[in-house]
Tab-separated table of C-alpha atoms in Angstrom:
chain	number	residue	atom	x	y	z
P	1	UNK	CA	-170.431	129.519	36.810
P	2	UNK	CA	-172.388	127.256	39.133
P	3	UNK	CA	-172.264	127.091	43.107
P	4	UNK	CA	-169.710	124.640	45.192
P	5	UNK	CA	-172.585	122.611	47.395
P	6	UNK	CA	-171.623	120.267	50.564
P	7	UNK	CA	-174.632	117.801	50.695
P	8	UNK	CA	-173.947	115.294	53.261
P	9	UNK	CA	-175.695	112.999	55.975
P	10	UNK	CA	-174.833	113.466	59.349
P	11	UNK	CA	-176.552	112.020	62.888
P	12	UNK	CA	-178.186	113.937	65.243
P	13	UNK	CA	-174.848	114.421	67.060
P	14	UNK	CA	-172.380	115.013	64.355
P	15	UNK	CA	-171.363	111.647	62.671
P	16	UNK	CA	-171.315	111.463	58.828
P	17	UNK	CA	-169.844	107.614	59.615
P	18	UNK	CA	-169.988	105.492	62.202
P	19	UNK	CA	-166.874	104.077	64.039
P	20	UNK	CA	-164.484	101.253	63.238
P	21	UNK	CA	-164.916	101.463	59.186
P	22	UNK	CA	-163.213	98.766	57.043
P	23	UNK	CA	-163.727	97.070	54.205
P	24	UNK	CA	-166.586	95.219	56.289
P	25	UNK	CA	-168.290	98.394	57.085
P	26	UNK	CA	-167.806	101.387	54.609
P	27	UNK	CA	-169.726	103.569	56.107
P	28	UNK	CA	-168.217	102.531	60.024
P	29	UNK	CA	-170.064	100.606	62.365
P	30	UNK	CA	-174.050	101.312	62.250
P	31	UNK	CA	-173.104	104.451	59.081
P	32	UNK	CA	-175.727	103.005	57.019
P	33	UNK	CA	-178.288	103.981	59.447
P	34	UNK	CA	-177.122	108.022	57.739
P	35	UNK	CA	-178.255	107.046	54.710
P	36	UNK	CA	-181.494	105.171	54.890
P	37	UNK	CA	-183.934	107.932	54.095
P	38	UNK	CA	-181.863	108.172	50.439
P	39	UNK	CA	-181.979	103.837	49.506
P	40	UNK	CA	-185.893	103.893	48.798
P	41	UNK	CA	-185.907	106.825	47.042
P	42	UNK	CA	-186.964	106.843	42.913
P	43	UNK	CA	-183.745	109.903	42.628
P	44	UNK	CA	-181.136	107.566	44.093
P	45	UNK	CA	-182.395	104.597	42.352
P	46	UNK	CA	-182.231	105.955	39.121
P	47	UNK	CA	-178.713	106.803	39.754
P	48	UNK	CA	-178.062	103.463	41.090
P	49	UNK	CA	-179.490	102.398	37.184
P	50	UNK	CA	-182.179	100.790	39.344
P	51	UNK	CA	-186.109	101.503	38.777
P	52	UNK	CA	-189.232	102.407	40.960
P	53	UNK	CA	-188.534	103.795	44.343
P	54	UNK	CA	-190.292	106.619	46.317
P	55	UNK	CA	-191.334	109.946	45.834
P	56	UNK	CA	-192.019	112.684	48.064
P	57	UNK	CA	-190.095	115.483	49.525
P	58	UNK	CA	-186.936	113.518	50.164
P	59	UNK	CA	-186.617	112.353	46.425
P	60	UNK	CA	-187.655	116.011	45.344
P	61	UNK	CA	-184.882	117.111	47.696
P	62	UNK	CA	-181.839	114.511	46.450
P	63	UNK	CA	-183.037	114.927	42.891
P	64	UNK	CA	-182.752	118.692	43.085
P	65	UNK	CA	-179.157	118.906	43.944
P	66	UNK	CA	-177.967	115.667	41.465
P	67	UNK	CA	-179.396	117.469	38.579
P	68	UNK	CA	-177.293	120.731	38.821
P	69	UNK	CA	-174.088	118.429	39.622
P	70	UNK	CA	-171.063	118.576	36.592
P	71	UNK	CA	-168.120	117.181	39.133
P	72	UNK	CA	-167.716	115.488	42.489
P	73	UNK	CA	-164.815	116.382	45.168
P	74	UNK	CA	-163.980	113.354	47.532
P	75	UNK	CA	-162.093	112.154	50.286
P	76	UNK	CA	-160.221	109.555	49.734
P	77	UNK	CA	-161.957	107.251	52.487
P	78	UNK	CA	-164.897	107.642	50.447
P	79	UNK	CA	-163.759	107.066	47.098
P	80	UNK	CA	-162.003	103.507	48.893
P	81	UNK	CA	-161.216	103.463	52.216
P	82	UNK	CA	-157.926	104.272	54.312
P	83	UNK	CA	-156.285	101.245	52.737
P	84	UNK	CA	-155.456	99.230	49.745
P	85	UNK	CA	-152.896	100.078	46.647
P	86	UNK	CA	-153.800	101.046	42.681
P	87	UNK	CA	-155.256	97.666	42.375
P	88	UNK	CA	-158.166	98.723	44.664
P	89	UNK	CA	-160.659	100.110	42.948
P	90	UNK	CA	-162.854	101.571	45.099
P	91	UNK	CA	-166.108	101.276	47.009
P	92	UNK	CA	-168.241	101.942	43.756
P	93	UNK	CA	-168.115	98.728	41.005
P	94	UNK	CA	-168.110	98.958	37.730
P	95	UNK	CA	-171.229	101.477	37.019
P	96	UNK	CA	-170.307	103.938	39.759
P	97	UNK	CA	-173.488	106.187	40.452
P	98	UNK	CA	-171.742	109.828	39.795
P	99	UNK	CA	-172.377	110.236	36.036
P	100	UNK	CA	-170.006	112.958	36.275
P	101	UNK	CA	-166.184	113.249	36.788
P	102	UNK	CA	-165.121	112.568	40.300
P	103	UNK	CA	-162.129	114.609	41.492
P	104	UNK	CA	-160.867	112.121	44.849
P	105	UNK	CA	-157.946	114.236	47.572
P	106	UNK	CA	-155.726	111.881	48.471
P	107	UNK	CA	-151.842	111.752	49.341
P	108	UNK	CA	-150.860	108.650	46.905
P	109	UNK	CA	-150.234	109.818	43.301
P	110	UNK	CA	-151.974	107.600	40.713
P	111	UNK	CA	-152.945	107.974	37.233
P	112	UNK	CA	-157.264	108.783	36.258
P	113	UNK	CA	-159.920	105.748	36.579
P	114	UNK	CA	-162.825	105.101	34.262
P	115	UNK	CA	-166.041	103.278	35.135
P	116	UNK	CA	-168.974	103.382	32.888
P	117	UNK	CA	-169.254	107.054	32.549
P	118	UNK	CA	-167.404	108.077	35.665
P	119	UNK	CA	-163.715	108.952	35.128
P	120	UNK	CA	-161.496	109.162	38.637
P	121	UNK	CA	-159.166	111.694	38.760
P	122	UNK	CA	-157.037	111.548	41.886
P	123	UNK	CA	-155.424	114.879	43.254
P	124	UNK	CA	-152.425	115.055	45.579
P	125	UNK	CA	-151.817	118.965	45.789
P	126	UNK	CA	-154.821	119.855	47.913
P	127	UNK	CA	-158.334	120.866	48.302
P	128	UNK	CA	-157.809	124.170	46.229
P	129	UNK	CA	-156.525	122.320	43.217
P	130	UNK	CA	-159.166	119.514	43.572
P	131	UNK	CA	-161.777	121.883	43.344
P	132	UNK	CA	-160.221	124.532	40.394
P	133	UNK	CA	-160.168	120.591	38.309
P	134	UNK	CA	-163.803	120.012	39.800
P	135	UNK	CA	-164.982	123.781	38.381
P	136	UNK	CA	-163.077	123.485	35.179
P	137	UNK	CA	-164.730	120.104	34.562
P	138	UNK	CA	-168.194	121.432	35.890
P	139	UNK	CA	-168.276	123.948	33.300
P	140	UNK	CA	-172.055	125.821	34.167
P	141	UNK	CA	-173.183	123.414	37.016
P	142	UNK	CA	-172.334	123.101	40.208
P	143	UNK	CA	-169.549	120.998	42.027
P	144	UNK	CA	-170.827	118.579	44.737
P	145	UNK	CA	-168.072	118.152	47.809
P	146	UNK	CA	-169.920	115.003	48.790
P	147	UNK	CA	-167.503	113.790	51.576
P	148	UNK	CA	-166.491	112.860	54.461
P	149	UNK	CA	-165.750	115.343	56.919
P	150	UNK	CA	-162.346	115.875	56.458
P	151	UNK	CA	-162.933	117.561	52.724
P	152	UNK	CA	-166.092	119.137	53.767
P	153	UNK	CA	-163.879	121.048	56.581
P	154	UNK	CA	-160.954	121.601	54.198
P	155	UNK	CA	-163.540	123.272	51.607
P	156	UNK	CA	-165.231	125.104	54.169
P	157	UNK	CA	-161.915	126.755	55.789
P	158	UNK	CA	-160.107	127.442	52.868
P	159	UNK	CA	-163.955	129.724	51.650
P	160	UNK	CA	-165.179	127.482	49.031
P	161	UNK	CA	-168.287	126.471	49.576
P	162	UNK	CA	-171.623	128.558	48.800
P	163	UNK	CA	-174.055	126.237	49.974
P	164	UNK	CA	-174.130	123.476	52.598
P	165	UNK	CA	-177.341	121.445	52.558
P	166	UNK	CA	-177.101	118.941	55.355
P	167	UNK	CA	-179.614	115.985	56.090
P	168	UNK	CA	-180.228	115.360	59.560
P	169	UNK	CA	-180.793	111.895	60.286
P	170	UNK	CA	-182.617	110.911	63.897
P	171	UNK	CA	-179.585	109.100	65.075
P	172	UNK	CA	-177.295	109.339	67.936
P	173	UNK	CA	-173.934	107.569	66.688
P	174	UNK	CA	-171.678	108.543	69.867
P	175	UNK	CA	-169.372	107.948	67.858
P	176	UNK	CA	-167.601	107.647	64.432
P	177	UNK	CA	-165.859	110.673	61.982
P	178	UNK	CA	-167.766	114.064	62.816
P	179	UNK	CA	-168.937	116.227	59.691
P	180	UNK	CA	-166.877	120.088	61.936
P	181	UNK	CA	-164.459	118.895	64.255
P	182	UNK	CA	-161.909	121.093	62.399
P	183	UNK	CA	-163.121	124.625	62.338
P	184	UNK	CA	-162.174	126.710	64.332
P	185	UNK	CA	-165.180	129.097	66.406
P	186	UNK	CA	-166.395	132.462	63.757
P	187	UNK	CA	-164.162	130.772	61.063
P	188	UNK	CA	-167.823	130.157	59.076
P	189	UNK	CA	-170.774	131.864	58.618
P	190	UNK	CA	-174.282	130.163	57.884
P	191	UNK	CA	-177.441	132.139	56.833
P	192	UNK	CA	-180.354	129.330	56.835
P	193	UNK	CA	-181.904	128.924	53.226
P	194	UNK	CA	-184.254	126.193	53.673
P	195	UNK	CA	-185.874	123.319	55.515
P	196	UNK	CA	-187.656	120.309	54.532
P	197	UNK	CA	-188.753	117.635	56.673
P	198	UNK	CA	-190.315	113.749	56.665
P	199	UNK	CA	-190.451	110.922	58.926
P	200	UNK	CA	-187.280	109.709	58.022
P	201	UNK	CA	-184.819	113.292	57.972
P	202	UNK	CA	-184.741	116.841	57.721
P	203	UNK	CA	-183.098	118.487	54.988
P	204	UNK	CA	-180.963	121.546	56.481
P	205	UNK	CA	-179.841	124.182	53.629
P	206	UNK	CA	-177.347	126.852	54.229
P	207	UNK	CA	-176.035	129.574	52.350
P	208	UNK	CA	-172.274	129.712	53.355
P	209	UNK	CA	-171.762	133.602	53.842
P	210	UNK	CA	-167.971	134.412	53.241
D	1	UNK	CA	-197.567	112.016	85.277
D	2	UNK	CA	-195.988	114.109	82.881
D	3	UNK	CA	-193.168	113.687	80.251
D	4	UNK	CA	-189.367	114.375	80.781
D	5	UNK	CA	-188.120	116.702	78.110
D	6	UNK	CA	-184.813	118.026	77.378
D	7	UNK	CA	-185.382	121.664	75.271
D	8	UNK	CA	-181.967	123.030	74.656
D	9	UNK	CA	-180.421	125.315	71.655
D	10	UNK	CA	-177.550	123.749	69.975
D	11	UNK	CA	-175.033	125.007	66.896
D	12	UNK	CA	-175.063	122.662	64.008
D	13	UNK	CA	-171.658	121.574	65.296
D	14	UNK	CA	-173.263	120.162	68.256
D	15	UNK	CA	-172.255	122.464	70.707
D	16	UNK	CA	-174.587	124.161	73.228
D	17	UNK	CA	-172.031	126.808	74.562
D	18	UNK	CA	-168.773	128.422	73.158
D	19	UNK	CA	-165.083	127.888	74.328
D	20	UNK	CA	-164.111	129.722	77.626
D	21	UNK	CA	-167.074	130.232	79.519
D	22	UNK	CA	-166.692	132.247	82.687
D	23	UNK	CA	-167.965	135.502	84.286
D	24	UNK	CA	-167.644	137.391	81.348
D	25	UNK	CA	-168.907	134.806	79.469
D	26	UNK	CA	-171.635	132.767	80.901
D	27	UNK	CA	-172.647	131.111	77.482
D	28	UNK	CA	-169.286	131.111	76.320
D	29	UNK	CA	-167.180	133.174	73.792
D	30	UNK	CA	-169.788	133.474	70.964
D	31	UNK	CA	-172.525	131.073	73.106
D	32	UNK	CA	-175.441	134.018	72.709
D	33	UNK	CA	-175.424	133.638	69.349
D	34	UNK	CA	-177.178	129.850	69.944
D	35	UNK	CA	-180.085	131.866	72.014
D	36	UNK	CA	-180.752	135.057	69.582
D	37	UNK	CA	-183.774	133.292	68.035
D	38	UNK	CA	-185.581	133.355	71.338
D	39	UNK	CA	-184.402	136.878	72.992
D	40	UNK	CA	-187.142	138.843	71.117
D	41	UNK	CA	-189.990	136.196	71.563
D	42	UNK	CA	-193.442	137.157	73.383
D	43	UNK	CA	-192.876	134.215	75.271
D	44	UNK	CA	-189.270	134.489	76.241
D	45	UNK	CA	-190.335	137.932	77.192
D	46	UNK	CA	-192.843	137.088	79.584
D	47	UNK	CA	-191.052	134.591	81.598
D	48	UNK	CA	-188.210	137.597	82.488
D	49	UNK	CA	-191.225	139.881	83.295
D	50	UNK	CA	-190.725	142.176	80.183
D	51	UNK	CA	-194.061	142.620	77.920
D	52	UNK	CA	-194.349	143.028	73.811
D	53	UNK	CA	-191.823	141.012	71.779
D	54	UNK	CA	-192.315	138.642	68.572
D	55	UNK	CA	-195.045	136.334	67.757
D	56	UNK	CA	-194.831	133.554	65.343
D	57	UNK	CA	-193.181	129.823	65.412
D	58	UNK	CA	-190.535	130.231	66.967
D	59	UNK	CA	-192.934	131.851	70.214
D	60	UNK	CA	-194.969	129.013	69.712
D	61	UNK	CA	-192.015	126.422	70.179
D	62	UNK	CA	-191.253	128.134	73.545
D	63	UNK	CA	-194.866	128.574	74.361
D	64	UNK	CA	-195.834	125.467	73.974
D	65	UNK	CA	-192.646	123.919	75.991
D	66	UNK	CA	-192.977	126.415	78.690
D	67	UNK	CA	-196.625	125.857	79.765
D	68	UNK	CA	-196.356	122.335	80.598
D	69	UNK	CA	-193.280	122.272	82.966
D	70	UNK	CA	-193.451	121.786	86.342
D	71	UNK	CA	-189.927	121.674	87.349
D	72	UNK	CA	-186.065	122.245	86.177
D	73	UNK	CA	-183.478	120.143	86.370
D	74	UNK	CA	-180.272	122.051	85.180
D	75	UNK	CA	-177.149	121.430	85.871
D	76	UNK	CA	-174.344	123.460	87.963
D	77	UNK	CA	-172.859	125.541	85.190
D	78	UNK	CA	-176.073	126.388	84.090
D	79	UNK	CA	-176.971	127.457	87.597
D	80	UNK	CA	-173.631	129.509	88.375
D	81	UNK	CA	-170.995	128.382	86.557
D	82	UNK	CA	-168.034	126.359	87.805
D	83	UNK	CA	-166.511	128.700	90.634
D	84	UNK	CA	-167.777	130.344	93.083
D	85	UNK	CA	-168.995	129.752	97.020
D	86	UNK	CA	-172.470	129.835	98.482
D	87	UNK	CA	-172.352	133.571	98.744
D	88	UNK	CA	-172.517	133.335	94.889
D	89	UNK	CA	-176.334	133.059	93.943
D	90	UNK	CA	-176.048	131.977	90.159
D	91	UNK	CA	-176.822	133.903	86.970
D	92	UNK	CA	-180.582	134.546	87.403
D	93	UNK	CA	-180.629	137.727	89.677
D	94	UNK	CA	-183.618	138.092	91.991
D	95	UNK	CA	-186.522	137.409	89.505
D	96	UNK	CA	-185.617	134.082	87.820
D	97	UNK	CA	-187.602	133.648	84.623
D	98	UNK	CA	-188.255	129.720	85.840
D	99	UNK	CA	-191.023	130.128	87.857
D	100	UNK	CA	-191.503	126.513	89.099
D	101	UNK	CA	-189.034	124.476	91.403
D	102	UNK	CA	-185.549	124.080	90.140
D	103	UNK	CA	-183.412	121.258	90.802
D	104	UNK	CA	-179.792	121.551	90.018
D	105	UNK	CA	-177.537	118.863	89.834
D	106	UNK	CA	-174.029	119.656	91.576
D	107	UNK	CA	-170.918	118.135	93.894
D	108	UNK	CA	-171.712	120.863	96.223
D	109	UNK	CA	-173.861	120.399	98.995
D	110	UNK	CA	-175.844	123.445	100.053
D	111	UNK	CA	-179.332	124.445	101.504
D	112	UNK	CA	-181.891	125.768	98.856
D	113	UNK	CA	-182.422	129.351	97.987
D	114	UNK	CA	-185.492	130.790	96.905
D	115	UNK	CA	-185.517	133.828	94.725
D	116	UNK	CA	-189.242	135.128	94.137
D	117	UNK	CA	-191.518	132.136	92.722
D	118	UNK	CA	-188.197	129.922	92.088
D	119	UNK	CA	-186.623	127.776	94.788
D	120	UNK	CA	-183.268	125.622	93.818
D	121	UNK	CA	-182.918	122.811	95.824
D	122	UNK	CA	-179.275	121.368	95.160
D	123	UNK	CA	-178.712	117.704	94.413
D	124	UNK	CA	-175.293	115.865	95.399
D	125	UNK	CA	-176.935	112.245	94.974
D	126	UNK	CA	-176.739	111.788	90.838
D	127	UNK	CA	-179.074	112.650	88.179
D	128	UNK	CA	-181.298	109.542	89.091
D	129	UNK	CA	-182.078	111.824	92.686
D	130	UNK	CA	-182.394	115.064	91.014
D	131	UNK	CA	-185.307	113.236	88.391
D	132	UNK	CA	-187.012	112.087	91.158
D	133	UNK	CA	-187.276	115.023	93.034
D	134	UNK	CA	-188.306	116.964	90.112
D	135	UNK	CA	-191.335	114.503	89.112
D	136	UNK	CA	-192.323	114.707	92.841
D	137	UNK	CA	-192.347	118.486	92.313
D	138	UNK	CA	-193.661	118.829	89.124
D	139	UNK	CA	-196.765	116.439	90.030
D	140	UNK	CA	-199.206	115.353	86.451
D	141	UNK	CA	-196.718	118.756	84.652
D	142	UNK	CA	-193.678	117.626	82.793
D	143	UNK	CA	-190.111	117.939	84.386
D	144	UNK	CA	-187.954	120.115	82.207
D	145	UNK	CA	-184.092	119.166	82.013
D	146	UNK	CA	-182.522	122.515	80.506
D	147	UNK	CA	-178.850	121.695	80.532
D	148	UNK	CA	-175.926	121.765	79.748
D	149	UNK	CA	-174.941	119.054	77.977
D	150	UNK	CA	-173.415	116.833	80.826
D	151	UNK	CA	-177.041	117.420	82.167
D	152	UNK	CA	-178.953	116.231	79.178
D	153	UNK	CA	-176.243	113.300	78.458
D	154	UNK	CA	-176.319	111.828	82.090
D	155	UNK	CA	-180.158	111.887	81.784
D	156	UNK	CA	-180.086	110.065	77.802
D	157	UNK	CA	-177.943	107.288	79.502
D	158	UNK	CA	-179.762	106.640	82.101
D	159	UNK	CA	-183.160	106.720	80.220
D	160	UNK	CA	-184.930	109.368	81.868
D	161	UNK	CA	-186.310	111.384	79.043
D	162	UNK	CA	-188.977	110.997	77.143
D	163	UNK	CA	-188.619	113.913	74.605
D	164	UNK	CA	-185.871	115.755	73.235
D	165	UNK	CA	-186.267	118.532	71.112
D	166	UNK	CA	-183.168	120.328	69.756
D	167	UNK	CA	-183.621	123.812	68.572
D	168	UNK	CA	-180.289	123.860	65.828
D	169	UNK	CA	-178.998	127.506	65.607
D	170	UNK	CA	-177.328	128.177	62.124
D	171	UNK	CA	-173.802	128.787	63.906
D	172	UNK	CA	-170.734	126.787	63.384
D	173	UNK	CA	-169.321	127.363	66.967
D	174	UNK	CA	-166.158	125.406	66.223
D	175	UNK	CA	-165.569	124.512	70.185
D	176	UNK	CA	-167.181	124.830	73.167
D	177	UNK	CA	-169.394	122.484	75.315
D	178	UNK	CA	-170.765	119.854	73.053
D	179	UNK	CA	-174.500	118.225	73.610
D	180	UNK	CA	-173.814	114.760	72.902
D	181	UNK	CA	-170.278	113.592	73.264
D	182	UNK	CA	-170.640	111.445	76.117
D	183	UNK	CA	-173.222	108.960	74.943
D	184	UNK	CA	-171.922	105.808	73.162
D	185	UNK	CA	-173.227	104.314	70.106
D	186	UNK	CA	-176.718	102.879	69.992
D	187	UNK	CA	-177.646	103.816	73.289
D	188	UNK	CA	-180.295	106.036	72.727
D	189	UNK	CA	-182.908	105.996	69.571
D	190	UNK	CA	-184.397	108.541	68.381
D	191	UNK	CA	-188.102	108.660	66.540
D	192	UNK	CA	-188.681	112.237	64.593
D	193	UNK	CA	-192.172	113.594	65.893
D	194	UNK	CA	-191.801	117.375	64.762
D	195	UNK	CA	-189.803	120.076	62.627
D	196	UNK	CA	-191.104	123.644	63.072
D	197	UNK	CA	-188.579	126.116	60.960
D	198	UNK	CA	-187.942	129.778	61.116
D	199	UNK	CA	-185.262	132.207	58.810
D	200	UNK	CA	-183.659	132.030	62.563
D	201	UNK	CA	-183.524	128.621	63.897
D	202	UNK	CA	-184.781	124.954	63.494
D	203	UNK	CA	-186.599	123.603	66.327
D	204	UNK	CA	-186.212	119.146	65.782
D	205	UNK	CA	-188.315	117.206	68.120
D	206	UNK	CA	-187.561	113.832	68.898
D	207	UNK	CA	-189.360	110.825	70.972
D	208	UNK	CA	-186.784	109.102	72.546
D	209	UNK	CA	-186.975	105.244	72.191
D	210	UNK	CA	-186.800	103.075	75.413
């Protein structure tokens, strides 16, 4: 069976999205400055269907953990946003860049989405059932809780994570939707696994000890 | 004239001491876990008077940070905590491992107090007062601000600092006294300079952007 990994970005200070998101700003107010060590890279590009890009440690790093991935666990405010009704189709277009089933938590019922190769599954009955779907679906590779913060902290309370990688990007948001405000102090354990560094992040990898 | 640098452990929750700090407690419920990485170091050693203890990069990190200070600037909890009169002479006993002036920022007025090769002089006037005292003191060395988090905020905001290094403890504190949560978004930027790693703790060092 493979692992359950959290790989998120978060600022300096805690943010994995800036404030005020909407359908203007999907990531919140000044989010996309999270993410722009991965929008260069060769790894993300190819999974964008895009070509070229950079290599180096922060492609070696993002194209490590998407090849072991066989399902996807996500909030709904990633999968779409707080808003909208069945005819809203998400955030992602038409050739969404998973490649694997997405399993999306979310309290309104609807029936499964397909894009391209990416089939939506939306689960109502919590973060335990969203991820028993995610492993049966994974089969021998690992399930990626991708975000936001809400379903990391679900995963990580309810003891289902074994590995949170988290890339640290050199920004102070101040404020936005923090990666741990839920836990609770001792609640998780984290034994450091690995670091990798560049200009633009550092790559933090924990094994989750339970 | 030297640099102003905030050094200062912090969970990767953001927190740089636990929930209910007090006189059991200085650090907080769990807050010594943030500072393991550096009880055993040569250098940490030293500075308290003790002799033998660890080499490697984590004792560099401190090393390195502790030979160029020529003052403290720390704030009142770090000092003594949040109670106490002027009979009470803080948490660093009669040998304080500081060793240059200390300048700690507080509502209280009182006369400094010297304790072997440390005096604290004690600010009422604002962080602005208690950096320019410092500099004075700490001539062409750098001035040191060491925390807490108010501490390290008020001096952000008011663009004081010229380095910030962050040395993230693999803890998930869950509550406490957070690092960043006053500042508000885009007020400070940060430019990555350094990542030195250890199985114990990752020190981040940041230039901070005027």
């Amino acid at each position: 069976m493979g692992k359950v990994k959290v790989d998120i970005s978060m600022s300096l200070d805690g943010f994995v999205a800036g404030p005020n998101h909407g359908l203007d700003h999907p990531l919140g107010e000044g989010g996309d400055r999270l993410h722009e060590w991965v929008y260069g890279l060769k790894s993300w590009r190819e999974a964008h269907g895009k070509t070229g890009g950079e290599t180096g440690p922060d492609s070696d790093v993002s194209e490590e953990h998407l090849a072991g991935v066989g399902a996807v666990v996500m909030g709904k405010g990633m999968y779409g946003g707080w808003w909208g009704d069945e005819s809203w189709e998400g955030w992602w277009g038409d050739d969404p860049p998973f490649h694997v089933p997405v399993f999306v938590l979310t309290h309104q019922a609807r029936g499964p989405l397909t894009k391209s190769d990416t089939t939506y599954t939306f689960v109502t009955d919590g973060i335990e059932s969203a991820m028993r779907q995610a492993r049966a679906a994974a089969g021998d590779k690992d399930v990626l809780v991708s975000g936001g913060g809400t379903v990391v902290q679900q995963a990580l309370r309810a003891g289902l994570v074994d590995e949170l990688q988290v890339h640290v990007a050199p920004v102070l948001m101040g404020d936005g939707a923090p990666l741990f405000g839920l836990l609770r102090a001792g609640q998780i354990e984290l034994e450091p696994v690995r670091v990798v560094d560049s200009p633009k992040v550092t790559h933090l990898k924990y094994r989750v000890v339970k």
